[in-house]
Amino acid sequence: MAKQKKRIIITGAHGTGKTTLMNALAEDGTRTISQVDRKVVEENGWGHSENTNTECQKAIFKAIKKELSSKRNYISDRGLTCVAGYTFSKA
C-alpha cells in the first residue's frame, strides 16, 4: 500500500502568526510553502491594496495551485480557499 502524502494548510486572518510559524518550521527542516501570494503581488508590481482584484487573485490561484500540486509532503500558509475568500470578499 502506498504511503499517503501529508499536506497541511495553515489559515487565519492577517497578523495571526502564520508566517512566523512557517519560518520556525522551515528552520527546523520542515518543507514549507510560504508567502506565494506576496511573491506574485511583488513580481507583478501590484500594491498590497490591489491583491483583491480579479486579475491578481487569478495569478495567485495559479501560483498556489502549482506549488500545492507537489507530490511531496509540505505545510503551507496559503490554500486555494484563501484565494477564494479574498476574491469574493469584495462581492
Tab-separated table of N, CA and C in Angstrom:
chain	number	residue	atom	x	y	z
A	1	MET	N	0.845	-1.188	0.000
A	1	MET	CA	0.000	0.000	0.000
A	1	MET	C	0.886	1.246	0.000
A	2	ALA	N	0.559	2.186	-0.863
A	2	ALA	CA	1.344	3.414	-0.981
A	2	ALA	C	1.168	4.280	0.257
A	3	LYS	N	2.256	4.934	0.640
A	3	LYS	CA	2.213	5.831	1.792
A	3	LYS	C	1.515	7.129	1.399
A	4	GLN	N	0.551	7.550	2.200
A	4	GLN	CA	-0.213	8.769	1.923
A	4	GLN	C	0.637	10.002	2.203
A	5	LYS	N	0.538	10.981	1.322
A	5	LYS	CA	1.264	12.238	1.496
A	5	LYS	C	0.581	13.087	2.561
A	6	LYS	N	1.380	13.848	3.289
A	6	LYS	CA	0.850	14.751	4.300
A	6	LYS	C	0.960	16.176	3.778
A	7	ARG	N	-0.188	16.819	3.676
A	7	ARG	CA	-0.244	18.202	3.211
A	7	ARG	C	-1.121	18.984	4.182
A	8	ILE	N	-0.544	19.974	4.793
A	8	ILE	CA	-1.234	20.741	5.826
A	8	ILE	C	-1.294	22.202	5.392
A	9	ILE	N	-2.472	22.802	5.502
A	9	ILE	CA	-2.663	24.215	5.185
A	9	ILE	C	-2.959	24.962	6.481
A	10	ILE	N	-2.212	26.018	6.738
A	10	ILE	CA	-2.432	26.886	7.898
A	10	ILE	C	-3.204	28.110	7.391
A	11	THR	N	-4.350	28.386	7.975
A	11	THR	CA	-5.125	29.552	7.557
A	11	THR	C	-5.374	30.462	8.748
A	12	GLY	N	-5.707	31.691	8.456
A	12	GLY	CA	-6.023	32.645	9.512
A	12	GLY	C	-5.997	34.051	8.969
A	13	ALA	N	-6.506	34.958	9.739
A	13	ALA	CA	-6.548	36.371	9.347
A	13	ALA	C	-5.141	36.957	9.325
A	14	HIS	N	-5.026	38.146	8.724
A	14	HIS	CA	-3.746	38.856	8.694
A	14	HIS	C	-3.238	39.071	10.113
A	15	GLY	N	-1.933	38.889	10.298
A	15	GLY	CA	-1.310	39.205	11.578
A	15	GLY	C	-1.511	38.182	12.675
A	16	THR	N	-1.929	36.964	12.319
A	16	THR	CA	-2.172	35.950	13.356
A	16	THR	C	-0.979	35.024	13.587
A	17	GLY	N	0.105	35.215	12.823
A	17	GLY	CA	1.314	34.444	13.071
A	17	GLY	C	1.581	33.293	12.110
A	18	LYS	N	0.867	33.238	11.001
A	18	LYS	CA	1.079	32.151	10.041
A	18	LYS	C	2.512	32.144	9.513
A	19	THR	N	2.993	33.294	9.084
A	19	THR	CA	4.341	33.378	8.530
A	19	THR	C	5.390	33.102	9.600
A	20	THR	N	5.174	33.585	10.794
A	20	THR	CA	6.094	33.314	11.899
A	20	THR	C	6.188	31.817	12.158
A	21	LEU	N	5.045	31.147	12.173
A	21	LEU	CA	5.020	29.694	12.357
A	21	LEU	C	5.747	28.998	11.215
A	22	MET	N	5.479	29.424	9.977
A	22	MET	CA	6.128	28.809	8.820
A	22	MET	C	7.641	28.972	8.881
A	23	ASN	N	8.108	30.147	9.268
A	23	ASN	CA	9.549	30.385	9.385
A	23	ASN	C	10.177	29.475	10.431
A	24	ALA	N	9.513	29.301	11.567
A	24	ALA	CA	10.027	28.424	12.627
A	24	ALA	C	10.075	26.972	12.151
A	25	LEU	N	9.045	26.532	11.459
A	25	LEU	CA	9.019	25.167	10.934
A	25	LEU	C	10.112	24.955	9.895
A	26	ALA	N	10.311	25.940	9.025
A	26	ALA	CA	11.358	25.838	7.996
A	26	ALA	C	12.741	25.758	8.636
A	27	GLU	N	12.957	26.522	9.704
A	27	GLU	CA	14.245	26.479	10.406
A	27	GLU	C	14.520	25.097	10.983
A	28	ASP	N	13.462	24.373	11.341
A	28	ASP	CA	13.616	23.019	11.882
A	28	ASP	C	13.684	21.959	10.790
A	29	GLY	N	13.674	22.390	9.516
A	29	GLY	CA	13.825	21.458	8.414
A	29	GLY	C	12.539	20.959	7.779
A	30	THR	N	11.407	21.481	8.201
A	30	THR	CA	10.133	21.088	7.606
A	30	THR	C	10.001	21.745	6.239
A	31	ARG	N	9.509	21.006	5.245
A	31	ARG	CA	9.286	21.580	3.917
A	31	ARG	C	8.050	22.459	3.995
A	32	THR	N	8.236	23.721	3.711
A	32	THR	CA	7.134	24.674	3.773
A	32	THR	C	6.959	25.375	2.428
A	33	ILE	N	5.736	25.800	2.178
A	33	ILE	CA	5.409	26.649	1.032
A	33	ILE	C	4.804	27.897	1.649
A	34	SER	N	5.500	29.011	1.516
A	34	SER	CA	5.072	30.201	2.241
A	34	SER	C	5.130	31.455	1.370
A	35	GLN	N	4.192	32.342	1.609
A	35	GLN	CA	4.174	33.673	1.007
A	35	GLN	C	4.086	33.671	-0.514
A	36	VAL	N	3.443	32.666	-1.086
A	36	VAL	CA	3.265	32.611	-2.540
A	36	VAL	C	2.515	33.846	-3.022
A	37	ASP	N	1.491	34.250	-2.290
A	37	ASP	CA	0.701	35.412	-2.696
A	37	ASP	C	1.535	36.681	-2.735
A	38	ARG	N	2.383	36.874	-1.738
A	38	ARG	CA	3.229	38.070	-1.712
A	38	ARG	C	4.199	38.089	-2.885
A	39	LYS	N	4.756	36.921	-3.207
A	39	LYS	CA	5.685	36.837	-4.335
A	39	LYS	C	4.997	37.224	-5.639
A	40	VAL	N	3.775	36.745	-5.847
A	40	VAL	CA	3.022	37.069	-7.066
A	40	VAL	C	2.733	38.563	-7.131
A	41	VAL	N	2.298	39.140	-6.027
A	41	VAL	CA	1.989	40.575	-5.978
A	41	VAL	C	3.241	41.390	-6.304
A	42	GLU	N	4.368	41.044	-5.689
A	42	GLU	CA	5.610	41.782	-5.921
A	42	GLU	C	6.106	41.613	-7.354
A	43	GLU	N	6.065	40.389	-7.888
A	43	GLU	CA	6.541	40.131	-9.248
A	43	GLU	C	5.743	40.896	-10.293
A	44	ASN	N	4.473	41.162	-10.010
A	44	ASN	CA	3.619	41.853	-10.968
A	44	ASN	C	3.495	43.346	-10.693
A	45	GLY	N	4.149	43.826	-9.668
A	45	GLY	CA	4.128	45.250	-9.356
A	45	GLY	C	2.822	45.758	-8.780
A	46	TRP	N	2.005	44.830	-8.262
A	46	TRP	CA	0.753	45.243	-7.640
A	46	TRP	C	1.022	45.693	-6.211
A	47	GLY	N	0.240	46.642	-5.736
A	47	GLY	CA	0.334	47.059	-4.348
A	47	GLY	C	-0.483	46.128	-3.471
A	48	HIS	N	-0.250	46.187	-2.177
A	48	HIS	CA	-0.973	45.321	-1.240
A	48	HIS	C	-2.485	45.518	-1.353
A	49	SER	N	-2.914	46.749	-1.563
A	49	SER	CA	-4.355	47.015	-1.648
A	49	SER	C	-4.977	46.454	-2.924
A	50	GLU	N	-4.141	46.095	-3.898
A	50	GLU	CA	-4.654	45.557	-5.160
A	50	GLU	C	-4.799	44.037	-5.140
A	51	ASN	N	-4.390	43.380	-4.056
A	51	ASN	CA	-4.375	41.916	-4.078
A	51	ASN	C	-5.758	41.282	-4.020
A	52	THR	N	-6.804	42.089	-4.010
A	52	THR	CA	-8.149	41.521	-4.087
A	52	THR	C	-8.759	41.688	-5.480
A	53	ASN	N	-8.025	42.296	-6.418
A	53	ASN	CA	-8.599	42.415	-7.765
A	53	ASN	C	-8.573	41.051	-8.449
A	54	THR	N	-9.463	40.868	-9.390
A	54	THR	CA	-9.656	39.558	-10.023
A	54	THR	C	-8.396	39.070	-10.728
A	55	GLU	N	-7.724	39.939	-11.461
A	55	GLU	CA	-6.510	39.536	-12.176
A	55	GLU	C	-5.439	39.052	-11.207
A	56	CYS	N	-5.274	39.767	-10.117
A	56	CYS	CA	-4.290	39.389	-9.103
A	56	CYS	C	-4.648	38.048	-8.475
A	57	GLN	N	-5.915	37.873	-8.118
A	57	GLN	CA	-6.327	36.623	-7.479
A	57	GLN	C	-6.195	35.423	-8.419
A	58	LYS	N	-6.435	35.631	-9.714
A	58	LYS	CA	-6.234	34.546	-10.683
A	58	LYS	C	-4.766	34.144	-10.737
A	59	ALA	N	-3.878	35.134	-10.728
A	59	ALA	CA	-2.439	34.849	-10.753
A	59	ALA	C	-2.004	34.134	-9.476
A	60	ILE	N	-2.531	34.573	-8.329
A	60	ILE	CA	-2.205	33.926	-7.059
A	60	ILE	C	-2.746	32.499	-7.041
A	61	PHE	N	-3.977	32.305	-7.505
A	61	PHE	CA	-4.582	30.977	-7.561
A	61	PHE	C	-3.710	30.029	-8.382
A	62	LYS	N	-3.284	30.483	-9.553
A	62	LYS	CA	-2.457	29.660	-10.435
A	62	LYS	C	-1.130	29.296	-9.765
A	63	ALA	N	-0.497	30.272	-9.114
A	63	ALA	CA	0.791	30.027	-8.456
A	63	ALA	C	0.641	29.070	-7.271
A	64	ILE	N	-0.402	29.268	-6.474
A	64	ILE	CA	-0.619	28.385	-5.323
A	64	ILE	C	-0.954	26.977	-5.798
A	65	LYS	N	-1.800	26.870	-6.805
A	65	LYS	CA	-2.157	25.553	-7.345
A	65	LYS	C	-0.911	24.814	-7.818
A	66	LYS	N	-0.012	25.519	-8.499
A	66	LYS	CA	1.244	24.909	-8.962
A	66	LYS	C	2.076	24.412	-7.783
A	67	GLU	N	2.220	25.251	-6.763
A	67	GLU	CA	3.004	24.865	-5.579
A	67	GLU	C	2.372	23.675	-4.850
A	68	LEU	N	1.053	23.719	-4.704
A	68	LEU	CA	0.371	22.684	-3.931
A	68	LEU	C	0.248	21.365	-4.684
A	69	SER	N	0.512	21.364	-5.985
A	69	SER	CA	0.426	20.122	-6.756
A	69	SER	C	1.655	19.235	-6.560
A	70	SER	N	2.578	19.689	-5.746
A	70	SER	CA	3.781	18.923	-5.456
A	70	SER	C	3.428	17.533	-4.916
A	71	LYS	N	4.223	16.568	-5.257
A	71	LYS	CA	3.984	15.210	-4.797
A	71	LYS	C	4.629	14.957	-3.436
A	72	ARG	N	5.262	15.963	-2.877
A	72	ARG	CA	5.952	15.819	-1.599
A	72	ARG	C	5.084	16.311	-0.443
A	73	ASN	N	5.488	15.954	0.759
A	73	ASN	CA	4.827	16.452	1.970
A	73	ASN	C	5.166	17.939	2.137
A	74	TYR	N	4.251	18.700	2.712
A	74	TYR	CA	4.533	20.100	2.988
A	74	TYR	C	3.513	20.674	3.956
A	75	ILE	N	3.859	21.838	4.481
A	75	ILE	CA	2.942	22.673	5.243
A	75	ILE	C	2.936	24.018	4.532
A	76	SER	N	1.754	24.572	4.291
A	76	SER	CA	1.626	25.832	3.560
A	76	SER	C	0.816	26.839	4.366
A	77	ASP	N	1.163	28.112	4.202
A	77	ASP	CA	0.401	29.171	4.887
A	77	ASP	C	-0.670	29.781	3.990
A	78	ARG	N	-0.917	29.182	2.849
A	78	ARG	CA	-1.988	29.628	1.967
A	78	ARG	C	-2.576	28.414	1.262
A	79	GLY	N	-3.877	28.447	1.062
A	79	GLY	CA	-4.554	27.405	0.310
A	79	GLY	C	-5.476	28.043	-0.703
A	80	LEU	N	-6.059	27.246	-1.531
A	80	LEU	CA	-6.957	27.784	-2.551
A	80	LEU	C	-8.191	28.420	-1.926
A	81	THR	N	-8.584	27.961	-0.738
A	81	THR	CA	-9.719	28.588	-0.054
A	81	THR	C	-9.404	30.027	0.344
A	82	CYS	N	-8.141	30.309	0.639
A	82	CYS	CA	-7.734	31.682	0.965
A	82	CYS	C	-7.960	32.589	-0.237
A	83	VAL	N	-7.573	32.105	-1.410
A	83	VAL	CA	-7.756	32.892	-2.634
A	83	VAL	C	-9.239	33.149	-2.870
A	84	ALA	N	-10.053	32.117	-2.707
A	84	ALA	CA	-11.495	32.274	-2.902
A	84	ALA	C	-12.052	33.321	-1.931
A	85	GLY	N	-11.593	33.279	-0.699
A	85	GLY	CA	-12.057	34.246	0.300
A	85	GLY	C	-11.754	35.676	-0.093
A	86	TYR	N	-10.535	35.927	-0.563
A	86	TYR	CA	-10.171	37.277	-0.989
A	86	TYR	C	-10.916	37.692	-2.248
A	87	THR	N	-11.079	36.747	-3.163
A	87	THR	CA	-11.752	37.051	-4.428
A	87	THR	C	-13.182	37.480	-4.208
A	88	PHE	N	-13.880	36.766	-3.335
A	88	PHE	CA	-15.291	37.043	-3.136
A	88	PHE	C	-15.589	37.994	-1.982
A	89	SER	N	-14.565	38.434	-1.261
A	89	SER	CA	-14.793	39.322	-0.119
A	89	SER	C	-15.277	40.699	-0.551
A	90	LYS	N	-15.000	41.076	-1.793
A	90	LYS	CA	-15.417	42.390	-2.284
A	90	LYS	C	-16.791	42.337	-2.933
A	91	ALA	N	-17.308	41.128	-3.122
A	91	ALA	CA	-18.610	40.979	-3.806
A	91	ALA	C	-19.757	41.454	-2.944
